[in-house]
Coordinates of C-alpha atoms (C1' of nucleotides) in Angstrom, one line a residue:
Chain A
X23 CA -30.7 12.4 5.3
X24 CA -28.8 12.2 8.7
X25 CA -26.0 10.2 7.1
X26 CA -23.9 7.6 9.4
X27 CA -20.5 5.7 7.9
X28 CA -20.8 2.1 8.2
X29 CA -19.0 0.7 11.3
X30 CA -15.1 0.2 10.5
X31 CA -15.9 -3.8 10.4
X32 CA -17.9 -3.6 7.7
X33 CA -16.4 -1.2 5.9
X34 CA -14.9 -2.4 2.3
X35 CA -12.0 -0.2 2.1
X36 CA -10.8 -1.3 5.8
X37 CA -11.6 -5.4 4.8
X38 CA -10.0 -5.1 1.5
X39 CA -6.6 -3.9 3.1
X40 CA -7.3 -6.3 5.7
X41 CA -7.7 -9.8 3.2
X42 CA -5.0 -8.0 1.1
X43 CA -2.6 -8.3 4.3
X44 CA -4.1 -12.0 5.3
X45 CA -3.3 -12.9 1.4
X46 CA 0.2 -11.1 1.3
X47 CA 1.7 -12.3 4.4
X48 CA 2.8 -15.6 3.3
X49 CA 3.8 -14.3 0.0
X50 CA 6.2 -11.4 1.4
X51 CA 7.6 -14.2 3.6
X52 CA 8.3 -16.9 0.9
X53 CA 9.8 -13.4 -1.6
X54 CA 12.3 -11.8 1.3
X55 CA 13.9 -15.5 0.6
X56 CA 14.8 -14.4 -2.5
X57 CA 15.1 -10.8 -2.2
X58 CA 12.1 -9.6 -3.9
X59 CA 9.7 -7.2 -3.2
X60 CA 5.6 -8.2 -4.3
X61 CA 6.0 -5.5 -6.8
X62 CA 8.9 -6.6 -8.2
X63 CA 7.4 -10.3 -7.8
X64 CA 4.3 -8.8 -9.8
X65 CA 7.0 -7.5 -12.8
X66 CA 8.1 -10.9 -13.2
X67 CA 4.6 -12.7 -13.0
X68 CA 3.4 -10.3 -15.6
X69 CA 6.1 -10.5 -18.0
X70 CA 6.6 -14.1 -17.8
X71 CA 2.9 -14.3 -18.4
X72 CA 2.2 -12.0 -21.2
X73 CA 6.1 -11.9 -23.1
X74 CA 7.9 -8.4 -23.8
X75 CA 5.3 -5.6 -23.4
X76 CA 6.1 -1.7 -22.9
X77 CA 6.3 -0.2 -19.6
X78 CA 2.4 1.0 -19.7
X79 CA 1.8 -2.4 -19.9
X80 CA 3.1 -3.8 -17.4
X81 CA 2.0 -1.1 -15.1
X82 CA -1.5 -2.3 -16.0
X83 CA -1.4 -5.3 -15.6
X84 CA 0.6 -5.3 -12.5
X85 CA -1.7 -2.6 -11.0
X86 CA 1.2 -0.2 -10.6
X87 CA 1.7 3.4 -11.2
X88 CA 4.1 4.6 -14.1
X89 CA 6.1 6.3 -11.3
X90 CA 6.5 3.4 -9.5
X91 CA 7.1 0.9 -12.1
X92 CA 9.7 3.4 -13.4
X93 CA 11.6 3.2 -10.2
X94 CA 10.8 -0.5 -9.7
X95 CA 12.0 -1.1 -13.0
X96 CA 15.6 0.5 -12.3
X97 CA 16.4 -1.6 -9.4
X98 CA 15.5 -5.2 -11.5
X99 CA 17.7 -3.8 -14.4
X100 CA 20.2 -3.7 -12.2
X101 CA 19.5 -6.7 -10.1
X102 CA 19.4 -8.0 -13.6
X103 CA 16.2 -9.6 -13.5
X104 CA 14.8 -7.8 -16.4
X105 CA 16.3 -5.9 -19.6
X106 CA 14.6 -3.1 -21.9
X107 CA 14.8 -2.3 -25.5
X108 CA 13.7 0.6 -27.3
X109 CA 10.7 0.7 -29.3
X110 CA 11.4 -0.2 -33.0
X111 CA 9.1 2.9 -34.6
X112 CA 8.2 4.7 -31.3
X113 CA 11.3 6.0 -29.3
X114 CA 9.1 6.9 -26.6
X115 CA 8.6 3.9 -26.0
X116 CA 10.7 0.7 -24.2
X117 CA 9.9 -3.3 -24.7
X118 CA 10.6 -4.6 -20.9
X119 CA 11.6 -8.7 -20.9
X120 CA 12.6 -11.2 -18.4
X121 CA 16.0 -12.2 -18.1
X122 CA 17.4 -16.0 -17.6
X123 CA 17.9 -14.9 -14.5
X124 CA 14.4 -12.9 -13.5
X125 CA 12.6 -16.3 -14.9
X126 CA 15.0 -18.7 -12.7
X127 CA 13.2 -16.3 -9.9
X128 CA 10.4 -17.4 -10.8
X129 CA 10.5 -21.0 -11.2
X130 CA 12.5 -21.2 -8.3
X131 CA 9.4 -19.7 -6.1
X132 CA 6.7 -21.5 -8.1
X133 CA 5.5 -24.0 -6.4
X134 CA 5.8 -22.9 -2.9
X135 CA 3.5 -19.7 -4.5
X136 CA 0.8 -22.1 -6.3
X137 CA 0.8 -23.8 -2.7
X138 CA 0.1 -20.5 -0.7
X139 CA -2.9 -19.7 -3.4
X140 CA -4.2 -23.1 -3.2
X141 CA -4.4 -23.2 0.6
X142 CA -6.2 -19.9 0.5
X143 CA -8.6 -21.5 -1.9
X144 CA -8.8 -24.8 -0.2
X145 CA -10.1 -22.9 3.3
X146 CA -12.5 -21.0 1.3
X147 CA -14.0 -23.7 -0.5
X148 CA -14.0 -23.7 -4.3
X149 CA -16.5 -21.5 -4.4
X150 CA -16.6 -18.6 -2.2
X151 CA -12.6 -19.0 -3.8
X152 CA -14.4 -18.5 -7.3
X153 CA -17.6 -15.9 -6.3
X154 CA -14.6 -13.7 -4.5
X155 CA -12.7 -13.3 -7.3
X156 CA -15.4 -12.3 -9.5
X157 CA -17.0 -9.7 -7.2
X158 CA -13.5 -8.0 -6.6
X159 CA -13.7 -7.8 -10.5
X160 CA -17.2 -6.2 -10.5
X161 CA -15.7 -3.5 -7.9
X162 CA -13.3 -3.0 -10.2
X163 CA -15.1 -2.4 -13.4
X164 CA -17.9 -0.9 -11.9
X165 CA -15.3 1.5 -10.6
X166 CA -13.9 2.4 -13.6
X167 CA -16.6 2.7 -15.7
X168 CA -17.4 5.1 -13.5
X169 CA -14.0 6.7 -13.5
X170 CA -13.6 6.5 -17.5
X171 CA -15.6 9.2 -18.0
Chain B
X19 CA 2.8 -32.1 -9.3
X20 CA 3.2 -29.7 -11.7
X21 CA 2.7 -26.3 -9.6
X22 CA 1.2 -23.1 -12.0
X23 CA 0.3 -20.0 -10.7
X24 CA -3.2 -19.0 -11.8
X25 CA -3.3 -16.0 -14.4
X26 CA -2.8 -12.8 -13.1
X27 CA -5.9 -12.2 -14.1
X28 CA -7.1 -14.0 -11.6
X29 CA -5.0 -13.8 -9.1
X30 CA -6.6 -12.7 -5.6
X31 CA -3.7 -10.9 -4.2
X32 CA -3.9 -8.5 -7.8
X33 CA -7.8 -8.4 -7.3
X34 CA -7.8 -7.2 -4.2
X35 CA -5.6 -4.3 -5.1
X36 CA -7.1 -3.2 -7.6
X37 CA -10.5 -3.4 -6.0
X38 CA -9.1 -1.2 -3.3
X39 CA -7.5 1.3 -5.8
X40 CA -10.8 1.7 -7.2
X41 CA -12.7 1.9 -4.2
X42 CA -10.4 4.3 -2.2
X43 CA -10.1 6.7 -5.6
X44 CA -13.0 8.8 -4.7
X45 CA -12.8 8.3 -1.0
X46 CA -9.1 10.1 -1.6
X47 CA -9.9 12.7 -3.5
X48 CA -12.8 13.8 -0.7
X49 CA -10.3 14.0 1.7
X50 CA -7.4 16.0 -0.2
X51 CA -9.8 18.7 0.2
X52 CA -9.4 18.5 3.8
X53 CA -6.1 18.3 4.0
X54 CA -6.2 14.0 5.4
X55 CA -4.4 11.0 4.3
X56 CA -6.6 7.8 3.9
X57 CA -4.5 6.7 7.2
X58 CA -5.3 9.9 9.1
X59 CA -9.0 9.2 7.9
X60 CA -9.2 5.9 9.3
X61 CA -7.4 6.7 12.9
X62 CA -9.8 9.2 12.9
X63 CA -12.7 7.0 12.5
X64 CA -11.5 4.4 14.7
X65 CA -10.5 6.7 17.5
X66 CA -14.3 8.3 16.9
X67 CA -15.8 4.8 16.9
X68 CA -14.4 2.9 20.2
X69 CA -13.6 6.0 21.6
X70 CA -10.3 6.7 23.1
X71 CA -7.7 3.7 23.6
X72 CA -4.1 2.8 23.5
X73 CA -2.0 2.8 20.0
X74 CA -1.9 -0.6 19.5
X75 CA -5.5 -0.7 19.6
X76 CA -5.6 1.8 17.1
X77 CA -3.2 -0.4 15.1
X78 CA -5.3 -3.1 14.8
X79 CA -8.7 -1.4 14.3
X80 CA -7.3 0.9 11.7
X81 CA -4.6 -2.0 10.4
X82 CA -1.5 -0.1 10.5
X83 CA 1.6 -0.9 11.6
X84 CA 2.7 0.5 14.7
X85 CA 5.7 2.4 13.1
X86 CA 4.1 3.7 10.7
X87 CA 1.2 4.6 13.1
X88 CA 3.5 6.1 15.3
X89 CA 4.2 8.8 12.6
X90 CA 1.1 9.0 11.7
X91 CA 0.2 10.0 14.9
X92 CA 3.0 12.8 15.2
X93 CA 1.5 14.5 12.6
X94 CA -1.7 14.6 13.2
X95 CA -1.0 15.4 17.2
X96 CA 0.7 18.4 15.4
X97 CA -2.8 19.1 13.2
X98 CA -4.4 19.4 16.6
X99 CA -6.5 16.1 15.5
X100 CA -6.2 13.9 18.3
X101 CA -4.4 14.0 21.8
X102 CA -2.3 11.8 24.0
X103 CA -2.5 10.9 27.3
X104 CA -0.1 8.6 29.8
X105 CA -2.1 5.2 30.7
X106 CA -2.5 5.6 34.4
X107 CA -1.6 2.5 35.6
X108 CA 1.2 1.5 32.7
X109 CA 3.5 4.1 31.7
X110 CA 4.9 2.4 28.1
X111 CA 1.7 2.9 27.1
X112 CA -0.5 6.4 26.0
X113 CA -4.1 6.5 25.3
X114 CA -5.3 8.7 22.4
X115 CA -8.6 10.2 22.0
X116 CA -9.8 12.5 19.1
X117 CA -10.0 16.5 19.8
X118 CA -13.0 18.7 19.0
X119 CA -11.1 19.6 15.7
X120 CA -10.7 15.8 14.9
X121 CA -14.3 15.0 15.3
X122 CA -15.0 18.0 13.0
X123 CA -13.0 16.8 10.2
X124 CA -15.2 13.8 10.5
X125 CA -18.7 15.9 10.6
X126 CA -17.4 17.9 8.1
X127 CA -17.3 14.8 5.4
X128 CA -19.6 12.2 6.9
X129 CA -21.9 12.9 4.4
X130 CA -19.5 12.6 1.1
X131 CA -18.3 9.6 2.3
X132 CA -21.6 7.7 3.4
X133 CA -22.6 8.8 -0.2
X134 CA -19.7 7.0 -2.0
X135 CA -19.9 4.0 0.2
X136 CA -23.8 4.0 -0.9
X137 CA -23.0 4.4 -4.4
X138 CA -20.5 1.2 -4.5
X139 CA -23.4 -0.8 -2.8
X140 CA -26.0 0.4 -5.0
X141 CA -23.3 -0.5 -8.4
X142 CA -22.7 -4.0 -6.9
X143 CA -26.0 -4.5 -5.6
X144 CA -26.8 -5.3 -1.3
X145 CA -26.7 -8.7 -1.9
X146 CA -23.4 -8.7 -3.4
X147 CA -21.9 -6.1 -1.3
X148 CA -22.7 -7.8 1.7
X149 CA -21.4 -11.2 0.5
X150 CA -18.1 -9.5 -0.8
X151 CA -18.0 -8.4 3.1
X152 CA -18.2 -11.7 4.2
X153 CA -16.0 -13.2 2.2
X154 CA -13.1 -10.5 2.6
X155 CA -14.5 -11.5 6.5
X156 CA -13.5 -15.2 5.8
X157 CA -10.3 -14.2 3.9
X158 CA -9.3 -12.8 6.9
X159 CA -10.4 -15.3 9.6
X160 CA -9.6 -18.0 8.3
X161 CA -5.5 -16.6 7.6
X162 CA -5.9 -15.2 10.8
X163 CA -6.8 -18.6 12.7
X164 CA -3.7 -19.6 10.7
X165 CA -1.2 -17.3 11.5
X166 CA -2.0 -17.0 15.7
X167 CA -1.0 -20.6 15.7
Chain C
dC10 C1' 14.6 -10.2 45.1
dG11 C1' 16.9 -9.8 40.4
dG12 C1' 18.2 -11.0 35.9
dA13 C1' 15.8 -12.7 31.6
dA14 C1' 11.8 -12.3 28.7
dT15 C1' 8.1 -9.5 27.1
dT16 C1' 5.5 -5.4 26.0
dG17 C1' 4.5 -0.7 24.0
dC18 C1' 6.2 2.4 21.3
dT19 C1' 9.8 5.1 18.6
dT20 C1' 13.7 5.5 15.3
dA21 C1' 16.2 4.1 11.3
dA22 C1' 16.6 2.5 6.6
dT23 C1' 15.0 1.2 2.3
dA24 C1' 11.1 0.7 -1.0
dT25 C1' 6.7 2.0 -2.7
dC26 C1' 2.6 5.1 -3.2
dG27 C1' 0.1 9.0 -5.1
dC28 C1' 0.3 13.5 -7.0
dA29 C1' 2.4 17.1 -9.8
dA30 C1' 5.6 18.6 -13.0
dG31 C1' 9.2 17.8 -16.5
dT32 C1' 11.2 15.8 -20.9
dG33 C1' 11.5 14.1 -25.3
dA34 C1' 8.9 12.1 -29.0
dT35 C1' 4.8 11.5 -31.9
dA36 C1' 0.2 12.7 -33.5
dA37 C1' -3.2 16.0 -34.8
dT38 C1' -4.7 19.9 -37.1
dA39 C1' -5.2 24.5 -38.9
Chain D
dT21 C1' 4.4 22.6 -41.8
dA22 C1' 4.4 25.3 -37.6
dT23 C1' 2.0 24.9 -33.8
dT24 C1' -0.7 22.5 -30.4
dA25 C1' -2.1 18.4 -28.1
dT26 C1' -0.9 13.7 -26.5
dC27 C1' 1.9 10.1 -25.2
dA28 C1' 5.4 7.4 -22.7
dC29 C1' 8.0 7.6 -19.5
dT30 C1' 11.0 9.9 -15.6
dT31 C1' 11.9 12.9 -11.6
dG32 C1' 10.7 15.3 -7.3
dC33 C1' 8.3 15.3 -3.1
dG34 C1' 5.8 14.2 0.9
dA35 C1' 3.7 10.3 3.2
dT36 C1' 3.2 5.4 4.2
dA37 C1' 4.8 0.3 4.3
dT38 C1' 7.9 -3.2 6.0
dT39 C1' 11.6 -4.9 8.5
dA40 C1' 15.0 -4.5 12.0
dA41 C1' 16.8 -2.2 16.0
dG42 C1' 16.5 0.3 20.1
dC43 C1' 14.6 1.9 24.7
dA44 C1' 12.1 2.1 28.7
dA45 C1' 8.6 0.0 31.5
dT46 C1' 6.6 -4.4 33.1
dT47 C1' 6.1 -9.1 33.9
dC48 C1' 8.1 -13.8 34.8
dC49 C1' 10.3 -16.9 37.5
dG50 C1' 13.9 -19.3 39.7

DNA sequence: CGGAATTGCTTAATATCGCAAGTGATAATA
DNA sequence: TATTATCACTTGCGATATTAAGCAATTCCG
């Protein structure tokens, strides 16, 4: 009944911002080379990944908020990394695609970005790599399962 | 030779986010009742943990930057949260301790907040919540170890 | 001792986050 | 078919993130 919080070390909010800034400090370094941002790095990835997709799309996949992405989305339009459509039979709707130039981006930071995530998995070993991955998707889906009502 | 970036599905930087956004959506919502950002909530926990100590320790324990800490710290000084002191011996730096009114906020949802944190443990499991802890542990070690050169 | 780093923190600038509200468009339903 | 939801964004706002400067206090060293 007396409740106590678990110490700030071994608390999973504090180590999952912590790993997330480990993970993202190579990245950010290797994108301010080419004047990205991770999100807009994440816009790319996804698009290139999954082809044209609407805007709610994308901010799923990309773990981004509508608001956000809307914003984000402005600034690669004109940075011309990206172009929209409308909807053919929904107006409400937009079809985002990579440009040319967004997937040039991307090839051009390839490698150096499959190296980063293989060193990360090298010093982890295969498997904590692999077991990692699949409990940060169980706190996920747990969570919204939860969440979904 | 041939670098590819693993699906975004699985990528870790994206997993960790989203494990985060689903782990800090409760913890959020409890505090908006009381009027705290998740960053207030965790210099408040810190400074409640190790008692009081410079900014830069805060910094670290909480894992903020120091500029945005530094704001951080205005407002809540203003909220009557925490106080700051001149280090004796060095004048650059101040020590900061939590007030009355800080520890209060803390009492006040201690028990909301040990009950989420239970709830997560008891979705995943102990022995998978402590192994994610570890791991996120060895995420950040092992980049650490890197990065300190 | 005294100028050159270094340290501790703040300010500035730009971008994103998270929430709430707004807008236009489409779907649902009485 | 005239509402009444919903949906797909977009905008506004306050707060934080990240990088780069700036400043004052200390420490290093020749």
């Amino acid at each position: 009944m007396n409740k106590t919080l678990p110490l700030t070390s071994r608390s999973l909010p504090i180590l999952l911002i912590r790993a997330r800034e480990a993970v993202m400090a190579p990245i950010r370094s290797m994108l301010a080379d080419s004047g990205l941002t991770e999100q807009q790095w994440r816009v790319l990835r996804v698009l290139s990944e999954y082809g044209p997709q609407d805007t709610t799309d994308v901010a799923d996949r990309a773990s981004l908020l509508l608001p956000s992405l809307s914003r984000i989305l402005r600034t690669m339009t004109e940075k011309g990394l990206i172009t929209r459509q409308q909807h053919d039979g929904d107006r409400r709707r937009q079809i985002l695609m990579i440009t040319p130039a967004g997937q040039a981006v991307i090839d051009e930071n390839i490698a150096e970005a499959a190296a980063i995530a293989d060193a990360i998995k090298a010093r982890l070993g295969d498997e904590n790599y692999e077991a990692l991955l699949d409990l940060l998707d169980l706190v996920t889906a747990e969570q919204k399962s939860q969440t979904s009502k």
